[in-house]
XYZ file of C-alpha atoms in Angstrom:
319
model
C 51.526 56.088 -119.944
C 48.494 58.096 -118.748
C 48.271 61.795 -118.031
C 47.183 62.884 -114.548
C 45.339 66.147 -115.128
C 45.103 67.120 -111.459
C 48.808 66.962 -110.773
C 49.982 67.750 -114.288
C 52.440 64.855 -113.996
C 52.899 61.682 -115.970
C 52.057 58.380 -114.352
C 54.697 55.894 -115.455
C 53.339 52.417 -116.228
C 56.579 51.010 -117.601
C 60.272 51.780 -118.044
C 62.538 51.217 -121.019
C 65.849 49.546 -120.152
C 68.534 50.612 -122.612
C 70.699 47.671 -121.593
C 74.369 47.403 -122.436
C 75.964 50.080 -124.648
C 77.233 47.689 -127.338
C 77.391 47.721 -131.107
C 74.626 45.739 -132.901
C 77.158 43.490 -134.642
C 78.567 42.459 -131.242
C 75.197 41.693 -129.655
C 75.279 37.942 -130.435
C 78.780 37.544 -128.960
C 77.931 39.547 -125.829
C 74.683 37.577 -125.437
C 76.559 34.267 -125.557
C 79.179 35.627 -123.130
C 76.624 36.690 -120.514
C 74.614 33.483 -120.964
C 77.776 31.445 -120.333
C 78.633 33.478 -117.226
C 75.098 33.136 -115.883
C 75.009 29.369 -116.439
C 78.435 29.070 -114.771
C 77.152 31.045 -111.791
C 73.977 29.001 -111.401
C 75.569 25.582 -111.934
C 78.596 26.374 -109.763
C 76.518 27.576 -106.847
C 73.980 24.756 -107.224
C 76.850 22.255 -107.087
C 78.118 23.821 -103.852
C 74.658 23.691 -102.260
C 74.282 20.047 -103.340
C 77.694 18.989 -102.011
C 77.181 20.679 -98.646
C 73.712 19.187 -98.284
C 74.788 15.633 -99.138
C 78.114 15.398 -97.270
C 77.705 15.274 -93.485
C 81.377 16.268 -93.045
C 80.484 19.686 -94.425
C 77.752 20.349 -91.857
C 79.920 22.917 -90.055
C 79.481 26.674 -89.416
C 81.661 27.725 -92.350
C 79.705 25.636 -94.827
C 76.372 26.721 -93.367
C 77.349 30.290 -94.269
C 78.743 29.144 -97.607
C 75.531 27.344 -98.565
C 73.533 30.508 -97.871
C 76.098 32.586 -99.771
C 75.820 30.289 -102.789
C 72.033 30.557 -102.723
C 72.310 34.342 -102.420
C 74.787 34.556 -105.333
C 72.581 32.403 -107.549
C 69.512 34.540 -106.820
C 71.473 37.796 -107.043
C 72.463 37.054 -110.649
C 69.002 35.711 -111.453
C 67.409 39.036 -110.505
C 69.096 40.912 -113.381
C 70.767 38.633 -115.946
C 67.717 36.705 -117.294
C 65.896 40.006 -117.899
C 69.002 41.396 -119.606
C 69.192 38.351 -121.896
C 65.477 38.599 -122.725
C 65.743 42.310 -123.513
C 68.761 41.721 -125.768
C 66.492 39.556 -127.947
C 63.502 41.914 -127.715
C 62.595 44.782 -130.009
C 61.065 46.672 -127.068
C 63.117 46.182 -123.874
C 60.545 47.326 -121.320
C 59.810 46.442 -117.715
C 56.485 47.294 -115.975
C 56.588 49.750 -113.075
C 55.633 47.067 -110.476
C 58.184 44.710 -112.012
C 60.834 47.421 -111.777
C 60.194 47.954 -108.052
C 60.149 44.178 -107.504
C 63.475 43.789 -109.279
C 64.944 46.627 -107.230
C 63.732 45.019 -103.988
C 65.246 41.594 -104.684
C 68.417 43.171 -106.067
C 68.913 45.049 -102.787
C 67.849 42.052 -100.720
C 70.260 39.494 -102.178
C 73.086 42.015 -102.571
C 72.902 43.011 -98.905
C 72.404 39.401 -97.811
C 75.716 38.570 -99.477
C 77.321 41.450 -97.610
C 76.207 40.162 -94.202
C 77.117 36.561 -95.035
C 80.633 37.616 -96.062
C 81.013 39.216 -92.628
C 79.870 36.006 -90.914
C 82.303 33.947 -92.983
C 85.176 36.306 -92.208
C 84.395 36.082 -88.486
C 84.214 32.294 -88.727
C 87.692 32.149 -90.317
C 89.013 34.589 -87.710
C 87.823 32.405 -84.831
C 89.016 29.192 -86.519
C 92.560 30.491 -87.091
C 93.090 32.773 -84.098
C 91.180 30.759 -81.454
C 91.182 27.145 -82.717
C 90.796 25.611 -79.250
C 87.666 27.667 -78.531
C 86.160 27.365 -82.018
C 83.382 24.885 -81.195
C 82.285 26.985 -78.213
C 82.505 30.405 -79.895
C 80.868 29.205 -83.151
C 78.072 27.144 -81.662
C 75.269 25.899 -83.966
C 72.805 28.209 -82.204
C 75.004 31.271 -82.843
C 75.515 30.340 -86.493
C 71.801 29.872 -87.106
C 71.116 33.160 -85.330
C 73.624 34.992 -87.553
C 71.993 33.585 -90.690
C 68.463 34.440 -89.529
C 69.575 37.935 -88.475
C 71.128 38.485 -91.921
C 67.871 37.531 -93.661
C 65.746 39.719 -91.364
C 67.962 42.809 -91.632
C 68.207 42.612 -95.417
C 64.431 42.139 -95.714
C 63.756 45.293 -93.680
C 66.425 47.359 -95.420
C 65.352 46.389 -98.947
C 61.717 47.043 -98.045
C 62.597 50.505 -96.710
C 64.235 51.575 -99.981
C 61.438 50.056 -102.062
C 58.710 51.859 -100.102
C 60.584 55.161 -100.377
C 60.991 54.641 -104.126
C 57.269 53.916 -104.512
C 56.572 57.453 -103.220
C 58.741 59.076 -105.907
C 56.977 60.719 -108.861
C 58.327 60.395 -112.404
C 57.827 62.720 -115.349
C 57.802 62.085 -119.089
C 61.212 60.435 -119.219
C 60.919 56.684 -118.598
C 64.210 55.601 -120.195
C 66.675 53.949 -117.805
C 70.236 53.966 -119.214
C 71.034 50.685 -117.504
C 70.402 46.939 -117.861
C 68.299 46.708 -114.683
C 66.209 48.939 -112.397
C 69.111 50.421 -110.494
C 68.105 52.649 -107.574
C 70.411 55.540 -108.502
C 69.307 55.402 -112.155
C 65.646 55.581 -111.104
C 66.266 58.562 -108.835
C 67.817 60.460 -111.749
C 64.453 60.213 -113.548
C 62.460 61.555 -110.595
C 60.653 64.894 -110.777
C 59.736 64.995 -107.080
C 61.827 65.646 -104.001
C 64.318 62.807 -103.418
C 66.321 64.242 -100.512
C 64.935 61.630 -98.105
C 65.875 58.837 -100.508
C 69.411 60.172 -100.877
C 69.793 60.633 -97.120
C 68.621 57.068 -96.418
C 70.951 55.708 -99.102
C 73.915 57.521 -97.553
C 73.140 56.679 -93.904
C 71.895 53.116 -94.359
C 74.490 52.454 -97.038
C 77.191 53.242 -94.515
C 75.666 50.731 -92.109
C 75.105 47.833 -94.523
C 78.110 48.368 -96.824
C 80.950 50.277 -95.179
C 80.641 48.732 -91.684
C 80.569 45.116 -92.984
C 83.505 45.884 -95.281
C 85.547 47.271 -92.379
C 84.651 44.258 -90.216
C 85.826 41.895 -92.949
C 89.097 43.778 -93.442
C 89.666 43.810 -89.666
C 89.036 40.050 -89.430
C 91.470 39.193 -92.198
C 94.053 41.657 -90.882
C 93.991 39.864 -87.540
C 94.220 36.512 -89.299
C 97.287 37.674 -91.203
C 98.967 39.076 -88.098
C 98.231 35.871 -86.184
C 99.759 33.669 -88.886
C 102.760 35.925 -89.497
C 103.740 35.858 -85.825
C 105.526 32.636 -86.710
C 107.859 33.845 -89.493
C 108.089 30.918 -91.876
C 107.620 30.348 -95.560
C 104.792 27.922 -94.801
C 103.072 30.486 -92.562
C 103.300 33.231 -95.177
C 102.018 30.863 -97.867
C 99.117 29.831 -95.621
C 98.289 33.479 -94.905
C 98.113 34.429 -98.547
C 96.207 31.281 -99.564
C 93.683 31.862 -96.764
C 93.155 35.591 -97.162
C 94.456 36.730 -100.543
C 91.790 35.323 -102.861
C 88.995 36.054 -100.380
C 90.049 39.693 -99.991
C 90.345 40.163 -103.749
C 86.697 39.160 -104.288
C 85.551 41.140 -101.240
C 87.400 44.221 -102.518
C 85.867 43.813 -105.977
C 82.370 43.443 -104.529
C 82.525 46.267 -101.986
C 84.813 48.579 -103.964
C 82.446 48.858 -106.924
C 79.368 49.248 -104.696
C 80.974 51.976 -102.575
C 82.184 53.766 -105.706
C 78.745 53.629 -107.326
C 76.383 54.400 -104.459
C 78.293 56.087 -101.636
C 80.939 58.021 -103.578
C 79.262 58.789 -106.902
C 81.111 61.066 -109.292
C 79.589 63.533 -111.720
C 82.240 62.418 -114.216
C 81.015 58.813 -114.178
C 79.780 57.911 -117.659
C 76.957 55.469 -118.298
C 79.487 52.995 -119.705
C 81.681 53.255 -116.598
C 78.716 52.762 -114.246
C 77.492 49.792 -116.287
C 80.912 48.117 -116.182
C 81.135 48.675 -112.418
C 77.660 47.187 -111.974
C 78.609 44.122 -114.029
C 81.586 43.574 -111.718
C 79.468 42.974 -108.624
C 76.265 41.636 -110.199
C 77.813 39.152 -112.637
C 81.539 38.640 -112.075
C 81.599 38.330 -108.261
C 78.772 35.728 -107.988
C 80.504 33.723 -110.720
C 83.909 33.831 -109.000
C 82.707 33.027 -105.476
C 82.259 29.259 -106.116
C 85.850 29.040 -107.347
C 87.298 31.253 -104.617
C 85.436 29.875 -101.609
C 84.761 26.294 -102.577
C 86.190 24.650 -105.647
C 89.727 25.423 -104.436
C 88.834 24.003 -101.021
C 90.133 20.513 -100.205
C 86.979 19.571 -98.272
C 84.798 20.527 -101.229
C 87.055 18.606 -103.621
C 86.746 15.568 -101.372
C 82.957 15.881 -101.281
C 82.840 16.229 -105.078
C 85.060 13.167 -105.526
C 82.849 11.226 -103.104
C 79.765 12.255 -105.078
C 81.316 11.091 -108.348
C 82.429 7.781 -106.838
C 78.945 7.214 -105.417
C 77.430 7.875 -108.816
C 79.851 5.436 -110.476
C 78.950 2.793 -107.895
C 75.243 3.365 -108.540
C 75.828 2.977 -112.291
C 77.658 -0.320 -111.709
C 74.785 -1.632 -109.591
C 72.322 -0.581 -112.271
C 74.227 -2.653 -114.809
């Protein structure tokens, strides 16, 4: 760090990430646990992308959104977890100031991209179940591609806005971040300049990119449930819960922790509590999504079986 004599402030060149608040004797176990979760996330989502790309039967709107969601989940975890694992093995867990802003940008980008893609997937399921006869017209390829492109553009602009605002913030002597990544709220707590604009943008834009998508998803699945339950049968109820229950549980976990952390922060929140909540949506949700959205899906199981059979056939020919 270098001292700026004119402004009497400290120019931060790097931050220290304290990481996870764990006992030293448990570090090896926790390291193996997070490594296993990260590998599960990457391999699971890569498998989904591969299956959708190879099987022409899966070239439908739902799986277009799912392929983008899997890519987003894989990148979302890759923004934070590899650095966490490296720092757990390092004697000096630091991250350069430019690297911190870069991590924050991609963290916001892929997190918000997932939010918009979940909305698109919920709308796709709503149209498929409530308007099955009009599905191909309402969910045209052009509309689906437009929704994906719009999601990428909006998240790019929003993440860039927060990153540029953060780059204007001045920091004092304290460069210790009590977190395992460069979290926006943790960085603002270290600021020694005015951050009212940052907080206002977080509250206003957060409502637009978090609360509104969450409400749209809940509305979509509520209408799906009401549509299915209009025919009171055991099969209909079972279909409703199998279609919406697991999806809503992951959506609630993802949005609930984000809303609690960023839009409804509490002064009583401890560092441990905030870290656990962050792990829920940065690690657990991306790992669960392949199982919730795909590996329980009959189409995906069929594509996986077809891939295995094709590989066996190739091995026989090679012999």
